[in-house]
Coordinates of C-alpha atoms in Angstrom, one line a residue:
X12 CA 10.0 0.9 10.4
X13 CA 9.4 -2.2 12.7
X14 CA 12.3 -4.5 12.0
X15 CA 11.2 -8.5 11.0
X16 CA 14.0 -9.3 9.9
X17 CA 17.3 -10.5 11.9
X18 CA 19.5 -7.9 10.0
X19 CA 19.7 -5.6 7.2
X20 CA 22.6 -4.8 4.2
X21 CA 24.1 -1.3 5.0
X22 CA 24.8 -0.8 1.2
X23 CA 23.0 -1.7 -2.4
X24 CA 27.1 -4.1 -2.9
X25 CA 26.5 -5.7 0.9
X26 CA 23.3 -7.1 -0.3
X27 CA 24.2 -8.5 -3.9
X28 CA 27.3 -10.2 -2.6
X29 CA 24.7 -11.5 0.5
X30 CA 22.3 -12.9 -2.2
X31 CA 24.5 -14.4 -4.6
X32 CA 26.1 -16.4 -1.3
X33 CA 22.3 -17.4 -0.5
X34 CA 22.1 -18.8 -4.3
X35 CA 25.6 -20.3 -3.8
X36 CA 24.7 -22.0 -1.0
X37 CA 21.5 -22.6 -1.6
X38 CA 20.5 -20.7 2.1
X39 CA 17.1 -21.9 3.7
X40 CA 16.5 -23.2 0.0
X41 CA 16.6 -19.4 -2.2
X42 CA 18.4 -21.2 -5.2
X43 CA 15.7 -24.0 -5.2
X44 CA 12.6 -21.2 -4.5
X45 CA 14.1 -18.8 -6.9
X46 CA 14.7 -21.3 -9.7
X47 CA 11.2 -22.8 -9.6
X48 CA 9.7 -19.3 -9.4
X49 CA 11.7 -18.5 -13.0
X50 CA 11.1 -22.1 -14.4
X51 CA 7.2 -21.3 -13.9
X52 CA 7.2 -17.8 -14.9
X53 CA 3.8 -16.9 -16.8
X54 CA 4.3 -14.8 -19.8
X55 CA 2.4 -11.1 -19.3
X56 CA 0.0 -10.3 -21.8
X57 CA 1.1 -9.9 -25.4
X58 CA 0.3 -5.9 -25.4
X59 CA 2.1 -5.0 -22.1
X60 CA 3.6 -1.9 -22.9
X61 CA 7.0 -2.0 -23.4
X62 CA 8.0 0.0 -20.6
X63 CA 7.0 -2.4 -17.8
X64 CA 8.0 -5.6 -19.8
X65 CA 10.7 -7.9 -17.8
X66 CA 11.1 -11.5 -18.7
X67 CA 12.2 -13.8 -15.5
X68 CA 11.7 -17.0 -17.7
X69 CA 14.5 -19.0 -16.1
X70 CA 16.6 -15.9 -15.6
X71 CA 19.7 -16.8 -13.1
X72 CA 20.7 -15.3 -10.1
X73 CA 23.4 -12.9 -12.5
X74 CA 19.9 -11.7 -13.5
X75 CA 18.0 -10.8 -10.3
X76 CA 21.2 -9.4 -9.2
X77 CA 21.3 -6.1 -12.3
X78 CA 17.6 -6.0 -11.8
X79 CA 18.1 -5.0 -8.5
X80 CA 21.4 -3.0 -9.3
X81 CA 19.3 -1.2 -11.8
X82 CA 16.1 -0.7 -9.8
X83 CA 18.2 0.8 -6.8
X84 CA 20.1 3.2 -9.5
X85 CA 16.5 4.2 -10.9
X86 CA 15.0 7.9 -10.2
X87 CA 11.2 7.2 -10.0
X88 CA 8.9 10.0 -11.5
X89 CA 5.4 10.9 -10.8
X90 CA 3.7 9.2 -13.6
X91 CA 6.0 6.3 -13.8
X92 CA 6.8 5.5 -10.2
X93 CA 5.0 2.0 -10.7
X94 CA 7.1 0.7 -13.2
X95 CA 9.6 -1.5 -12.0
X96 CA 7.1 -2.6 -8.8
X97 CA 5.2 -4.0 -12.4
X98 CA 8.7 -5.4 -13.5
X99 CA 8.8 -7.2 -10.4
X100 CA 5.7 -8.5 -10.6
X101 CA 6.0 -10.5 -13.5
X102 CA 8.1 -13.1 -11.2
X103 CA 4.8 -14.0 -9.6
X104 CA 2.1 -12.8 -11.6
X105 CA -0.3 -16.2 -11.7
X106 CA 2.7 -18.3 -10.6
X107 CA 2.0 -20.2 -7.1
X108 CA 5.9 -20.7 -6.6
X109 CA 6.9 -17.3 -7.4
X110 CA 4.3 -16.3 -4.5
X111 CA 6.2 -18.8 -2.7
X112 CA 9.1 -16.8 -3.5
X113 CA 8.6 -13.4 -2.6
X114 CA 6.5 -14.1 0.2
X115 CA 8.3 -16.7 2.5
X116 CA 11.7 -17.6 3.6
X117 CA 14.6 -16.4 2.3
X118 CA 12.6 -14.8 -0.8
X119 CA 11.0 -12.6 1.7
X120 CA 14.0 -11.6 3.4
X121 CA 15.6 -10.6 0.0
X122 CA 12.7 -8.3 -0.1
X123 CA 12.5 -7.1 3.0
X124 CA 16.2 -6.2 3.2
X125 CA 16.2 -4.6 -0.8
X126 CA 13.1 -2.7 1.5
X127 CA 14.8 -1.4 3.9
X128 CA 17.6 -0.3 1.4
X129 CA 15.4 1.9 -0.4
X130 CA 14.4 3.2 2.4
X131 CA 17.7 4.5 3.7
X132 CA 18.2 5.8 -0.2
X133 CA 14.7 7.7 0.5
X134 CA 15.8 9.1 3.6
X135 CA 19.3 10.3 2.7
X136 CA 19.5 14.3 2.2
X137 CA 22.1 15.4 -0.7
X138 CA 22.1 16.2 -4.7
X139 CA 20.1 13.0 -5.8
X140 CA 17.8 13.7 -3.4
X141 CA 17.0 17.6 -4.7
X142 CA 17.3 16.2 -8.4
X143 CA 14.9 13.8 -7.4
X144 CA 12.4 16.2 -5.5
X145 CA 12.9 19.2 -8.3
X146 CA 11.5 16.4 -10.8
X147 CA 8.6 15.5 -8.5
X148 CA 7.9 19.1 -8.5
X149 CA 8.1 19.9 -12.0
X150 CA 6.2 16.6 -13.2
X151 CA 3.4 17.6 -10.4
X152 CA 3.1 21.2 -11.8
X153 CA 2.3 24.7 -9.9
X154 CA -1.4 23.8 -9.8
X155 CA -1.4 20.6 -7.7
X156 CA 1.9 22.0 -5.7
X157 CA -0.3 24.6 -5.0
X158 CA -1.9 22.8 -2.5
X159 CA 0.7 21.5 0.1
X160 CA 2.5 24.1 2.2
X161 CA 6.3 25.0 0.8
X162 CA 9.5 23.8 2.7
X163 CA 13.1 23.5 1.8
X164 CA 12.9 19.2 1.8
X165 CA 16.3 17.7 2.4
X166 CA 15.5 14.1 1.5
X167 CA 12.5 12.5 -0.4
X168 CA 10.7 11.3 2.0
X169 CA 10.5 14.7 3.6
X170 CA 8.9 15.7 0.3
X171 CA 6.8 12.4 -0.1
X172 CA 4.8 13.1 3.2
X173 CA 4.8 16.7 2.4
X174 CA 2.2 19.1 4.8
X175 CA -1.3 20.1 3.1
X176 CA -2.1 23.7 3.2
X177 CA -4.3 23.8 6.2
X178 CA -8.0 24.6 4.1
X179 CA -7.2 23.0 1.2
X180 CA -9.2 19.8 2.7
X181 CA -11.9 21.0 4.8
X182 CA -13.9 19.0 7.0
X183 CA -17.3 17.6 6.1
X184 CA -19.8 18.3 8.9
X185 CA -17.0 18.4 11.3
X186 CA -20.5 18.6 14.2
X187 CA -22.3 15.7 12.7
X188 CA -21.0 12.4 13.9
X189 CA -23.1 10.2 12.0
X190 CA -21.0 11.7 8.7
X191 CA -18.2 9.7 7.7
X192 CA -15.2 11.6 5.9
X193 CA -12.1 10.1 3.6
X194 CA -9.2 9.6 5.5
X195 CA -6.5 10.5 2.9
X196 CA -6.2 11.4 -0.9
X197 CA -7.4 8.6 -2.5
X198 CA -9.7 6.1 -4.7
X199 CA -12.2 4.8 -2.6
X200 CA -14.4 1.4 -3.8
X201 CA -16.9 -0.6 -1.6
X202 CA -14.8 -4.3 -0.3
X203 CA -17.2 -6.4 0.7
X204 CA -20.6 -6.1 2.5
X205 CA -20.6 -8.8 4.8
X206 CA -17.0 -9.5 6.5
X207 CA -16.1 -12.5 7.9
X208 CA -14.6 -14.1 11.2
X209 CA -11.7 -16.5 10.6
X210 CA -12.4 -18.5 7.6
X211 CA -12.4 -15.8 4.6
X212 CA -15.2 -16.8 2.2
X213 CA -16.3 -15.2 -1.3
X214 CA -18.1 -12.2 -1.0
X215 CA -18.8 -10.8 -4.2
X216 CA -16.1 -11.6 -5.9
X217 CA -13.7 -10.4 -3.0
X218 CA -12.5 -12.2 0.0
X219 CA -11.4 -10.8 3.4
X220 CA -10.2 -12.3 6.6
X221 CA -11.0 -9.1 9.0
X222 CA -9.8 -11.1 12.3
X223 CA -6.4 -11.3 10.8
X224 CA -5.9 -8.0 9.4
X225 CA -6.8 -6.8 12.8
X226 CA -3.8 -8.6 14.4
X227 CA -6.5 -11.1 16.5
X228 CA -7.7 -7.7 18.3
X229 CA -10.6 -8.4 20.5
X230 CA -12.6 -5.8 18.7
X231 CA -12.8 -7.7 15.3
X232 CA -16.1 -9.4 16.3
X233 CA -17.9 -5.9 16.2
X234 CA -17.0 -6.1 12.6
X235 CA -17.9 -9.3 11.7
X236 CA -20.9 -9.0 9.2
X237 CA -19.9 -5.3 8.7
X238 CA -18.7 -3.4 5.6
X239 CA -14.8 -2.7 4.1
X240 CA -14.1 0.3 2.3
X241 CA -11.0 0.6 0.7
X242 CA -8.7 4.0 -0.2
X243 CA -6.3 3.7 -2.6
X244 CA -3.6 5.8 -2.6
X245 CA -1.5 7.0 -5.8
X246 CA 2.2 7.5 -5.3
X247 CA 1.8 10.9 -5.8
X248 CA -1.2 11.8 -3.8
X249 CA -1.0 13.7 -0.4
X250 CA 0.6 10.5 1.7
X251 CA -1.1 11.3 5.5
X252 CA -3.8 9.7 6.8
X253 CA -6.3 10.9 8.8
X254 CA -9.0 9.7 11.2
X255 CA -12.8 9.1 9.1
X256 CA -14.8 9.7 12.3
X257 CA -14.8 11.7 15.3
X258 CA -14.8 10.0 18.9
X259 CA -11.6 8.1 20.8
X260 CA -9.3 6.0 19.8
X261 CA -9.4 2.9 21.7
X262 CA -6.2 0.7 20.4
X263 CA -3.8 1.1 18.4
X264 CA -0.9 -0.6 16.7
X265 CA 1.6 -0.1 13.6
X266 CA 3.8 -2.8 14.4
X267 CA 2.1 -5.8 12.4
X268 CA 4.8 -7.0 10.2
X269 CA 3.9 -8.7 6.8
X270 CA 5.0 -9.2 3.3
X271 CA 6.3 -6.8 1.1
X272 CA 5.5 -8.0 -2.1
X273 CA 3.5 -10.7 -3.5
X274 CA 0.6 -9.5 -5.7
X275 CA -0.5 -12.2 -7.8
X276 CA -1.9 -9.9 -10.7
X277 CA -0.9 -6.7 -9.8
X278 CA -2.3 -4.7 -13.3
X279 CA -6.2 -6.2 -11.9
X280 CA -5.3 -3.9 -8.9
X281 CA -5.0 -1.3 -11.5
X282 CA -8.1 -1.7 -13.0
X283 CA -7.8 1.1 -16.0
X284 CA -8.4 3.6 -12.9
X285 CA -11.2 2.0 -11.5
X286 CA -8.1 1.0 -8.8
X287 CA -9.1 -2.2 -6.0
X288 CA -12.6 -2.8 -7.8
X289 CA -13.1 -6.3 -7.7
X290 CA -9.8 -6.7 -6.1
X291 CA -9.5 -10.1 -3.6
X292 CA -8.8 -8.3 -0.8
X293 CA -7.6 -11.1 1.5
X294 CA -4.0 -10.6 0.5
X295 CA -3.8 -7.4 2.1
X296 CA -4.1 -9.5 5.2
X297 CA -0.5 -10.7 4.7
X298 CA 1.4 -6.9 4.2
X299 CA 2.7 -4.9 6.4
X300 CA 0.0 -3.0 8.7
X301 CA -1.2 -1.0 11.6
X302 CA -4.9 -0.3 12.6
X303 CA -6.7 2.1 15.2
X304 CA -9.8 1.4 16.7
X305 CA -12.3 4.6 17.3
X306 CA -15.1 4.3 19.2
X307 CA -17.9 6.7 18.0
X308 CA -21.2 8.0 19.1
X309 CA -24.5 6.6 16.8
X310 CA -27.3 9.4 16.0
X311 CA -30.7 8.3 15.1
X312 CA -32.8 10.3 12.4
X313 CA -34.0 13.7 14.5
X314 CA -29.8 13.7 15.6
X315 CA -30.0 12.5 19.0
X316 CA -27.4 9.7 20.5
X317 CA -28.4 6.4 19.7
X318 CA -25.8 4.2 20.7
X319 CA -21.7 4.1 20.5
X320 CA -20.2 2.1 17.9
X321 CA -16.5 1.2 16.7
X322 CA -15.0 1.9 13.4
X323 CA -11.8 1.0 12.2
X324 CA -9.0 2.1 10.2
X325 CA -6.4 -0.3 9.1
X326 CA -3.2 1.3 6.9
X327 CA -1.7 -1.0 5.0
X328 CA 1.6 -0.8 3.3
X329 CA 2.2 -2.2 -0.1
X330 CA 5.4 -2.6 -2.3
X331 CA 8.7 -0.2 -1.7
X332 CA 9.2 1.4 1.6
X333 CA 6.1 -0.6 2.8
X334 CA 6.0 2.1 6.0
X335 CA 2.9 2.8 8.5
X336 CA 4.3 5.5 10.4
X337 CA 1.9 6.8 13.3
X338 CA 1.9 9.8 15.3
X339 CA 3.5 9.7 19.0
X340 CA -0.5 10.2 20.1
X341 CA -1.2 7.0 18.6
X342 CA 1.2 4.4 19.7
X343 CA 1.3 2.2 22.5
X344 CA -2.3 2.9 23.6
X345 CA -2.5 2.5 27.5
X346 CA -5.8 4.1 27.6
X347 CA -8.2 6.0 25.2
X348 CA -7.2 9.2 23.5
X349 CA -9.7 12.0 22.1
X350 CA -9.5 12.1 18.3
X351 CA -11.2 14.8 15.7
X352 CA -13.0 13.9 12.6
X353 CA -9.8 14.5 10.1
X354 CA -7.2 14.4 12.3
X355 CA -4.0 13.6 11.5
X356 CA -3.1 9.9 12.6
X357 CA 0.2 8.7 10.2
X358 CA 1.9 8.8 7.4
X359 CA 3.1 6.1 4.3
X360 CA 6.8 7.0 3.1
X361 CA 7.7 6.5 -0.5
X362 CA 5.9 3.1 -1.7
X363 CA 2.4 1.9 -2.3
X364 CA -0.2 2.5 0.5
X365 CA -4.0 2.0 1.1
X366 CA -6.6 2.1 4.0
X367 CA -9.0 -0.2 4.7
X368 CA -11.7 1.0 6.9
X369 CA -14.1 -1.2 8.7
X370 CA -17.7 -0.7 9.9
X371 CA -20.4 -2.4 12.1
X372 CA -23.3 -4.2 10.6
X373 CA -25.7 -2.5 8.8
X374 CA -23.9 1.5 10.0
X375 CA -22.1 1.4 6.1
X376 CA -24.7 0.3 3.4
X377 CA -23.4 2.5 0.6
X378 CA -21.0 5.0 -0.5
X379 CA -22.9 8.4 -0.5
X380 CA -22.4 11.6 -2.0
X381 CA -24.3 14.6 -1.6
X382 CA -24.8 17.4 -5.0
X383 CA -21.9 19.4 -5.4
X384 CA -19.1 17.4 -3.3
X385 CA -15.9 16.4 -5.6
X386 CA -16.3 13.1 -7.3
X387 CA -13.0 12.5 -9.0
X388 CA -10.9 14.8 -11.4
X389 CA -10.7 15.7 -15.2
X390 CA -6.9 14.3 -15.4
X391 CA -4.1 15.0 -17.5
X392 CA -3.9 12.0 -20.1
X393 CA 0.2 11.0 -19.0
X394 CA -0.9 10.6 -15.5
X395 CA -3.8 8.5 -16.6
X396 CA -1.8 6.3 -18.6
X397 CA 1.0 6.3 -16.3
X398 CA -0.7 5.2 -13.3
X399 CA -4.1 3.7 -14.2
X400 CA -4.6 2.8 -17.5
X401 CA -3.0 -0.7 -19.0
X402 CA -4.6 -1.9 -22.5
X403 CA -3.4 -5.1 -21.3
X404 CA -5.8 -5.4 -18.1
X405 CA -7.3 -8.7 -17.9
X406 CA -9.5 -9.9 -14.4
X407 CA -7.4 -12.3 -12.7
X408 CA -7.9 -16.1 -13.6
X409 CA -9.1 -16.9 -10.4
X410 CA -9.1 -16.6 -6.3
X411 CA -6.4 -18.4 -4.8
X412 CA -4.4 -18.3 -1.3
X413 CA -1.2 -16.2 -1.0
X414 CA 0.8 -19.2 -0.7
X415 CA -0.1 -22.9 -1.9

């Protein structure tokens, strides 16, 4: 994990006893943020299930500190491991100084640093660990374990980026360039059709600044006017990502620090399974990220080469462990490096993760399927529920910037 932050709190006490001195003291101004983020809370919906309820309606800093206690005590389960990122939430759900809050300053060093502490928890090999994993397996059942190759996993996040039985996701037209495949386990929706350069701009509902998610690469003008696609991925879907297209990959970096939190309605990223549709995009601009660039050969219609072209894939990593962990192959770049269609190009640890992928003008019109390729699942009704479904859905009450 690319540290952004000056330090980090060796243990879950450290960083209570840090916070509550920050309050005290009113550090870089996180008793004034915090205290205007509660005093403007925005009440969730009257049906939100009772599960992910938390009221921070001028809640002091006695509160944050057991929610946190509590949150870091917690054992997450498959169809539930959302919950208390939804808990979270509530602090800035429609509330421009809660945004404030968890996204600058010392708000987002509280985050980062609670972060990183999960992380180390994730990464820690003893009897909370198996407990943890031996739930993971049993909640997943022998028919999806089925598919990922077994191994005696010490820590969590051993098992979280657990190894896919090698034909269980077969390449699409692995000779065929001009066919693009999914690069993970995921829920895919159309972004936006015509990306812009610097200023984002409504598109369809969604909004995307494609310069800055790249970092200010030099390759984001070959995807200005282009398409987005994004894949969402499920906390407990197959966590590696792979490359969509077949070519080399040109640059490459998974060092672009960001936010860890700070989605202003997270249940409209839900969507009742219909997950990112609609979604304003431009906020992903502001997590945590990497991208690779791949530079691919064009066919025309009788399957000769009609051009090279670039297409990009941008992990992105949202709420929890936040990670966008790259293979050696992939870092540092000095010079371009031969990639497969479906290779193997990272890994997300335990948290919330997507990939964005980006396309040239006019190469992406449409997602397209062809008869007989796998469209979604018949799903068990607690998953369902647990990770998509919310009665209380409502579309967000409008488009505004991450931070006043």
């Amino acid at each position: 994990m690319t540290e952004c932050i000056e330090s980090y709190s060796e243990t879950l006490e450290e960083f209570l006893n840090k916070i509550r001195t920050w309050f005290e003291e009113d550090y870089k101004g996180f008793k004034t943020l915090y205290c205007a983020a509660v005093k403007n809370v925005v009440p969730y919906p009257e049906d939100t299930p009772e599960e992910v309820r938390c009221d921070w309606k001028n809640q002091g800093i006695d509160f944050l500190c057991q929610f946190f206690t509590d949150w870091y005590n917690w054992q997450p389960g498959v169809n539930n491991g959302l919950d208390y990122i939804e808990k979270f939430s509530w602090l800035n759900y429609e509330n421009d100084y809660g945004m404030v809050f968890v996204t600058c300053g010392p708000g987002y060093e509280m985050t980062a640093d609670f972060t990183n502490l999960q992380g180390k928890q994730m990464d820690e090999a003893g009897p909370r660990a198996k407990e943890l994993i031996n739930k993971w397996i049993d909640e997943l059942g022998t028919k999806r374990m089925d598919d990922y190759q077994p191994d005696d996993w010490q820590t969590f996040n051993q098992f979280f980026v657990r190894e896919i039985k090698k034909d269980r996701r077969p390449i699409d037209a692995p000779g065929d360039d001009s066919v693009v495949v999914a690069p993970a386990d995921c829920v895919i929706n159309m972004i936006v059709d015509e990306l812009t350069e610097t200023t984002p701009i409504p598109v369809k509902t969604v909004t995307m600044n494609v310069r800055q998610l790249l970092g200010n690469s030099s390759y984001a003008d070959r995807f200005i006017g282009g398409t987005a696609v994004s894949c969402i991925l499920m906390p407990d879907s197959y966590h590696r990502y792979h490359a969509p297209v077949a070519g080399e990959a040109v640059e490459a970096r998974d060092d672009i620090c960001g936010v860890y939190y700070g989605m202003r309605d997270f249940p409209d990223l839900l969507d009742k399974g219909d997950v990112g549709y609609g979604y304003d995009y431009e906020m992903f601009d502001h997590f945590r990220r990497g991208y690779v660039i791949i530079r691919t050969e064009y066919q025309d219609r009788f399957g000769h080469r009609d051009g090279e072209g670039y297409v990009g894939l941008v992990p992105v990593g949202l709420n929890s462990i936040a990670s966008v962990n790259f293979l050696p192959k992939f870092k540092g770049l000095d010079e371009p490096v031969k990639v497969e269609k479906g290779e193997e190009i990272g890994n997300f640890l335990y948290g919330g993760s997507l990939n964005i992928l980006l396309f040239e003008p006019g190469r992406f019109p449409a997602l397209q399927l062809l008869q007989g390729q796998r469209i979604g699942v018949l799903e068990d009704p607690e998953r369902s529920t647990g990770l998509f479904t919310r009665s209380y859905y409502r579309k967000s009450l409008g488009r505004r910037p991450l931070t006043p």
